[in-house]
mmCIF file of C-alpha atoms in Angstrom:
data_model
loop_
_atom_site.group_PDB
_atom_site.id
_atom_site.type_symbol
_atom_site.label_atom_id
_atom_site.label_comp_id
_atom_site.label_asym_id
_atom_site.label_seq_id
_atom_site.Cartn_x
_atom_site.Cartn_y
_atom_site.Cartn_z
ATOM 1 C CA GLU A 1 -7.118 9.284 -28.530
ATOM 2 C CA TYR A 2 -5.378 8.296 -25.314
ATOM 3 C CA THR A 3 -1.743 7.578 -24.565
ATOM 4 C CA LEU A 4 -1.715 4.677 -22.115
ATOM 5 C CA TYR A 5 0.849 3.783 -19.490
ATOM 6 C CA GLN A 6 0.746 0.689 -17.299
ATOM 7 C CA HIS A 7 3.098 -1.263 -15.121
ATOM 8 C CA SER A 8 2.482 -4.171 -12.784
ATOM 9 C CA TYR A 9 4.689 -4.110 -9.698
ATOM 10 C CA LEU A 10 4.845 -7.818 -8.987
ATOM 11 C CA GLY A 11 5.524 -8.496 -5.329
ATOM 12 C CA TYR A 12 3.856 -5.332 -4.088
ATOM 13 C CA GLY A 13 0.364 -6.614 -3.500
ATOM 14 C CA LEU A 14 -0.733 -6.336 0.112
ATOM 15 C CA MET A 15 0.078 -9.914 1.153
ATOM 16 C CA GLU A 16 3.492 -9.939 -0.524
ATOM 17 C CA ALA A 17 4.297 -6.529 0.933
ATOM 18 C CA ARG A 18 3.531 -7.864 4.407
ATOM 19 C CA LYS A 19 5.987 -10.718 3.856
ATOM 20 C CA LYS A 20 8.720 -8.344 2.679
ATOM 21 C CA ILE A 21 8.269 -5.954 5.586
ATOM 22 C CA LYS A 22 8.304 -8.719 8.188
ATOM 23 C CA ALA A 23 11.319 -10.396 6.590
ATOM 24 C CA LEU A 24 13.173 -7.074 6.701
ATOM 25 C CA ILE A 25 12.292 -6.541 10.371
ATOM 26 C CA ALA A 26 13.479 -10.068 11.153
ATOM 27 C CA GLN A 27 16.670 -9.611 9.125
ATOM 28 C CA GLU A 28 17.605 -6.424 10.973
ATOM 29 C CA ALA A 29 16.928 -8.034 14.347
ATOM 30 C CA SER A 30 18.950 -11.118 13.414
ATOM 31 C CA ALA A 31 21.865 -8.985 12.226
ATOM 32 C CA SER A 32 21.879 -7.347 15.677
ATOM 33 C CA GLY A 33 21.985 -10.733 17.367
ATOM 34 C CA LYS A 34 18.341 -10.596 18.457
ATOM 35 C CA PHE A 35 15.860 -13.428 18.161
ATOM 36 C CA SER A 36 12.909 -11.367 19.388
ATOM 37 C CA VAL A 37 11.890 -7.801 18.580
ATOM 38 C CA GLU A 38 9.006 -5.461 19.441
ATOM 39 C CA HIS A 39 7.817 -3.343 16.530
ATOM 40 C CA PRO A 40 5.485 -0.298 16.388
ATOM 41 C CA CYS A 41 3.782 -1.548 13.217
ATOM 42 C CA PHE A 42 1.904 -4.047 15.382
ATOM 43 C CA PRO A 43 -0.372 -3.757 18.440
ATOM 44 C CA ALA A 44 0.377 -5.210 21.863
ATOM 45 C CA GLY A 45 -0.383 -8.930 21.910
ATOM 46 C CA PHE A 46 0.735 -9.534 18.326
ATOM 47 C CA ARG A 47 3.291 -12.319 17.959
ATOM 48 C CA GLU A 48 4.616 -14.110 14.874
ATOM 49 C CA GLU A 49 7.620 -16.260 14.060
ATOM 50 C CA VAL A 50 9.277 -14.924 10.905
ATOM 51 C CA MET A 51 12.207 -16.193 8.894
ATOM 52 C CA ALA A 52 14.826 -13.503 8.321
ATOM 53 C CA GLY A 53 15.460 -12.335 4.773
ATOM 54 C CA ASP A 54 18.656 -14.361 4.531
ATOM 55 C CA GLY A 55 16.672 -17.538 5.255
ATOM 56 C CA LYS A 56 19.104 -18.583 7.991
ATOM 57 C CA SER A 57 17.438 -17.561 11.246
ATOM 58 C CA GLN A 58 13.984 -17.191 12.736
ATOM 59 C CA VAL A 59 12.898 -14.159 14.729
ATOM 60 C CA THR A 60 9.849 -13.565 16.904
ATOM 61 C CA ILE A 61 8.142 -10.290 15.972
ATOM 62 C CA LYS A 62 5.964 -8.865 18.710
ATOM 63 C CA GLY A 63 3.619 -5.915 18.971
ATOM 64 C CA MET A 64 4.910 -2.968 20.956
ATOM 65 C CA SER A 65 3.683 -2.460 24.496
ATOM 66 C CA LYS A 66 1.465 0.534 25.271
ATOM 67 C CA ASP A 67 4.157 2.105 27.453
ATOM 68 C CA ALA A 68 6.685 1.892 24.627
ATOM 69 C CA LEU A 69 4.185 3.239 22.103
ATOM 70 C CA ALA A 70 3.572 6.277 24.303
ATOM 71 C CA SER A 71 7.206 7.300 23.963
ATOM 72 C CA GLN A 72 7.255 7.557 20.167
ATOM 73 C CA LYS A 73 5.156 8.292 17.099
ATOM 74 C CA SER A 74 4.564 4.754 15.897
ATOM 75 C CA SER A 75 3.152 5.751 12.509
ATOM 76 C CA ASP A 76 6.426 7.494 11.576
ATOM 77 C CA ALA A 77 8.503 4.543 12.761
ATOM 78 C CA CYS A 78 6.313 2.109 10.849
ATOM 79 C CA HIS A 79 6.360 4.302 7.735
ATOM 80 C CA GLN A 80 10.159 4.454 7.733
ATOM 81 C CA GLN A 81 10.324 0.669 7.991
ATOM 82 C CA VAL A 82 7.774 0.129 5.226
ATOM 83 C CA ARG A 83 9.387 2.650 2.882
ATOM 84 C CA ARG A 84 12.558 0.565 2.730
ATOM 85 C CA ILE A 85 10.936 -2.270 0.765
ATOM 86 C CA LEU A 86 10.280 0.124 -2.137
ATOM 87 C CA ASN A 87 13.985 0.083 -3.043
ATOM 88 C CA LYS A 88 14.099 3.735 -4.045
ATOM 89 C CA ASP A 89 17.890 3.548 -4.398
ATOM 90 C CA VAL A 90 17.743 1.198 -7.414
ATOM 91 C CA PRO A 91 19.324 3.029 -10.410
ATOM 92 C CA CYS A 92 16.856 4.708 -12.772
ATOM 93 C CA ALA A 93 17.854 3.816 -16.344
ATOM 94 C CA GLU A 94 15.104 5.859 -17.995
ATOM 95 C CA LYS A 95 13.959 8.904 -16.036
ATOM 96 C CA PRO A 96 11.697 9.697 -14.338
ATOM 97 C CA CYS A 97 11.245 6.588 -12.176
ATOM 98 C CA SER A 98 8.854 5.637 -9.430
ATOM 99 C CA PHE A 99 10.584 2.887 -7.411
ATOM 100 C CA GLU A 100 12.523 -0.311 -8.130
ATOM 101 C CA GLY A 101 14.110 1.657 -10.995
ATOM 102 C CA VAL A 102 10.852 1.531 -13.000
ATOM 103 C CA TYR A 103 10.079 4.299 -15.492
ATOM 104 C CA GLN A 104 6.896 6.237 -14.747
ATOM 105 C CA PRO A 105 5.662 9.574 -16.103
ATOM 106 C CA GLU A 106 5.612 12.233 -13.379
ATOM 107 C CA LEU A 107 2.260 11.756 -11.718
ATOM 108 C CA ASP A 108 1.280 15.329 -10.897
ATOM 109 C CA LYS A 109 2.408 16.693 -14.256
ATOM 110 C CA THR A 110 1.201 14.019 -16.654
ATOM 111 C CA PHE A 111 -2.080 13.202 -14.902
ATOM 112 C CA ILE A 112 -2.813 16.549 -13.291
ATOM 113 C CA ASP A 113 -6.328 17.030 -14.716
ATOM 114 C CA ASN A 114 -7.662 13.491 -14.507
ATOM 115 C CA PRO A 115 -9.361 11.663 -11.635
ATOM 116 C CA PHE A 116 -7.125 9.221 -9.806
ATOM 117 C CA TYR A 117 -8.697 5.978 -8.596
ATOM 118 C CA ILE A 118 -7.278 3.518 -6.088
ATOM 119 C CA PHE A 119 -8.854 0.084 -5.832
ATOM 120 C CA SER A 120 -8.734 -3.282 -4.121
ATOM 121 C CA TYR A 121 -6.950 -3.297 -0.760
ATOM 122 C CA PHE A 122 -6.850 0.521 -0.734
ATOM 123 C CA TYR A 123 -10.644 0.465 -0.609
ATOM 124 C CA ASP A 124 -10.742 -2.455 1.813
ATOM 125 C CA ARG A 125 -8.588 -0.644 4.361
ATOM 126 C CA THR A 126 -9.987 2.897 4.105
ATOM 127 C CA PHE A 127 -13.730 2.506 3.504
ATOM 128 C CA PRO A 128 -14.551 0.576 6.722
ATOM 129 C CA LEU A 129 -12.875 3.317 8.767
ATOM 130 C CA GLY A 130 -14.913 6.153 7.337
ATOM 131 C CA VAL A 131 -12.858 7.338 4.350
ATOM 132 C CA ARG A 132 -15.445 7.672 1.618
ATOM 133 C CA ASP A 133 -15.440 7.967 -2.178
ATOM 134 C CA GLU A 134 -13.284 11.075 -2.654
ATOM 135 C CA PHE A 135 -10.497 12.204 -0.340
ATOM 136 C CA LYS A 136 -6.914 13.447 -0.243
ATOM 137 C CA LEU A 137 -3.763 11.450 0.343
ATOM 138 C CA ALA A 138 -3.320 13.537 3.496
ATOM 139 C CA ASP A 139 -6.482 11.864 4.830
ATOM 140 C CA VAL A 140 -4.826 8.457 4.420
ATOM 141 C CA LYS A 141 -1.823 9.750 6.357
ATOM 142 C CA ALA A 142 -4.069 11.048 9.150
ATOM 143 C CA LEU A 143 -5.905 7.721 9.299
ATOM 144 C CA THR A 144 -2.593 5.866 9.466
ATOM 145 C CA GLU A 145 -1.446 8.015 12.385
ATOM 146 C CA LYS A 146 -4.710 7.301 14.188
ATOM 147 C CA VAL A 147 -4.646 3.539 13.621
ATOM 148 C CA CYS A 148 -0.955 3.227 14.499
ATOM 149 C CA LYS A 149 -1.642 4.458 18.024
ATOM 150 C CA HIS A 150 -3.131 0.969 18.458
ATOM 151 C CA ASP A 151 -6.018 2.287 20.540
ATOM 152 C CA VAL A 152 -9.446 1.220 19.263
ATOM 153 C CA SER A 153 -11.153 3.680 21.626
ATOM 154 C CA LEU A 154 -10.045 6.473 19.270
ATOM 155 C CA PHE A 155 -12.808 5.299 16.924
ATOM 156 C CA ALA A 156 -16.291 6.314 17.991
ATOM 157 C CA ALA A 157 -18.259 3.735 15.995
ATOM 158 C CA LYS A 158 -18.421 0.236 17.459
ATOM 159 C CA GLU A 159 -18.103 -1.408 14.037
ATOM 160 C CA GLN A 160 -14.885 0.534 13.385
ATOM 161 C CA GLN A 161 -13.462 -0.506 16.750
ATOM 162 C CA GLU A 162 -14.245 -4.114 15.916
ATOM 163 C CA GLU A 163 -12.732 -3.736 12.433
ATOM 164 C CA VAL A 164 -9.414 -2.416 13.740
ATOM 165 C CA GLY A 165 -9.338 -4.786 16.689
ATOM 166 C CA ALA A 166 -9.861 -7.844 14.496
ATOM 167 C CA GLU A 167 -6.879 -7.154 12.188
ATOM 168 C CA ASN A 168 -3.375 -6.856 13.653
ATOM 169 C CA HIS A 169 -1.939 -5.595 10.353
ATOM 170 C CA TYR A 170 -4.034 -2.422 9.996
ATOM 171 C CA CYS A 171 -1.225 -0.044 10.942
ATOM 172 C CA MET A 172 1.316 -1.729 8.681
ATOM 173 C CA ASP A 173 -1.142 -2.042 5.797
ATOM 174 C CA LEU A 174 -2.110 1.635 5.880
ATOM 175 C CA ALA A 175 1.531 2.709 6.270
ATOM 176 C CA PHE A 176 2.380 0.650 3.191
ATOM 177 C CA GLN A 177 -0.499 2.100 1.171
ATOM 178 C CA TYR A 178 0.454 5.652 2.086
ATOM 179 C CA SER A 179 4.132 5.013 1.345
ATOM 180 C CA LEU A 180 3.354 3.309 -1.968
ATOM 181 C CA LEU A 181 1.444 6.380 -3.161
ATOM 182 C CA ARG A 182 3.612 9.104 -1.594
ATOM 183 C CA ASP A 183 7.122 7.652 -1.753
ATOM 184 C CA GLY A 184 6.571 5.139 -4.533
ATOM 185 C CA VAL A 185 4.573 6.781 -7.317
ATOM 186 C CA GLY A 186 5.182 10.343 -6.089
ATOM 187 C CA MET A 187 1.671 11.504 -5.261
ATOM 188 C CA LEU A 188 1.419 14.810 -3.389
ATOM 189 C CA GLU A 189 -0.516 14.836 -0.138
ATOM 190 C CA ASN A 190 -3.025 17.390 -1.415
ATOM 191 C CA ARG A 191 -3.895 15.229 -4.422
ATOM 192 C CA THR A 192 -7.535 14.153 -4.513
ATOM 193 C CA VAL A 193 -8.095 10.435 -5.044
ATOM 194 C CA ARG A 194 -11.189 8.291 -5.387
ATOM 195 C CA SER A 195 -11.881 4.779 -4.229
ATOM 196 C CA THR A 196 -14.737 2.467 -5.079
ATOM 197 C CA ARG A 197 -15.666 -1.158 -5.676
ATOM 198 C CA LYS A 198 -17.572 -0.502 -8.888
ATOM 199 C CA ILE A 199 -17.653 1.993 -11.738
ATOM 200 C CA LYS A 200 -20.888 1.939 -13.734
ATOM 201 C CA ASP A 201 -21.737 -1.450 -12.187
ATOM 202 C CA ALA A 202 -18.407 -2.973 -13.297
ATOM 203 C CA GLU A 203 -16.288 -4.507 -10.535
ATOM 204 C CA THR A 204 -12.892 -2.821 -10.279
ATOM 205 C CA GLY A 205 -9.793 -4.886 -9.736
ATOM 206 C CA TRP A 206 -6.336 -5.859 -10.895
ATOM 207 C CA CYS A 207 -7.510 -8.867 -12.917
ATOM 208 C CA LEU A 208 -9.539 -6.803 -15.377
ATOM 209 C CA GLY A 209 -6.634 -4.452 -16.100
ATOM 210 C CA ALA A 210 -4.222 -7.344 -16.488
ATOM 211 C CA SER A 211 -6.603 -9.124 -18.872
ATOM 212 C CA LEU A 212 -6.882 -6.047 -21.094
ATOM 213 C CA ALA A 213 -3.087 -5.764 -21.242
ATOM 214 C CA VAL A 214 -2.680 -9.437 -22.188
ATOM 215 C CA LEU A 215 -5.360 -9.226 -24.864
ATOM 216 C CA ASP A 216 -3.720 -6.182 -26.404
ATOM 217 C CA GLN A 217 -0.236 -7.700 -26.296
ATOM 218 C CA ASN A 218 -1.183 -10.969 -27.963
ATOM 219 C CA LYS A 219 -3.721 -9.628 -30.446
ATOM 220 C CA TYR A 220 -6.378 -12.119 -29.413
ATOM 221 C CA CYS A 221 -9.094 -9.703 -30.450
ATOM 222 C CA LYS A 222 -8.899 -8.652 -34.074
ATOM 223 C CA TYR A 223 -11.360 -6.850 -36.304
ATOM 224 C CA LYS A 224 -11.810 -8.079 -39.823
ATOM 225 C CA SER A 225 -14.080 -6.581 -42.427
ATOM 226 C CA TYR A 226 -15.743 -8.627 -45.153
#
């Protein structure tokens, strides 16, 4: 017998998280009277027009220049920005909570002896850069620090250089993934996690888990003996 726990954090998929982070950056810039801002989450050459969170003003978000990046640890600055969208200050009605005031059993007490899998965009962002199968959350942090230096020459393999160079959101995406696990659900950095596309030839993904939850909730599948 298994006791199951599940929760779907709507609005915290990778694409929606990007929108929230950018809107927050734009909102802070707008509140300071700025209509353009350089940000360490993005590499030099990045440029995007973003509507501030209040929906009243538009701000140009740019990647930070190499000279500016050299004067700070961009991964920490990006992580602090990303962490804010988790809304950790929302009141927790039923403790313990993860983020957004959502109840969640304590991860490293309740699930201490079981393997922990991360799927979908976690796999898509870590596997191409050499993080394989089983690793620690600390490895994701180290990878984030490396990527957020915005220097593709730090990667020895040509395919990895091309991967990072082709996607301006790599630093922000990895910072969000790390923050979601560490700050959001409370995973310790020495916790071992696994990532894969398939388990026993079955494709892993959010849709399958959501389908199982819906089927259980609505009793579509029933057993009847004759």
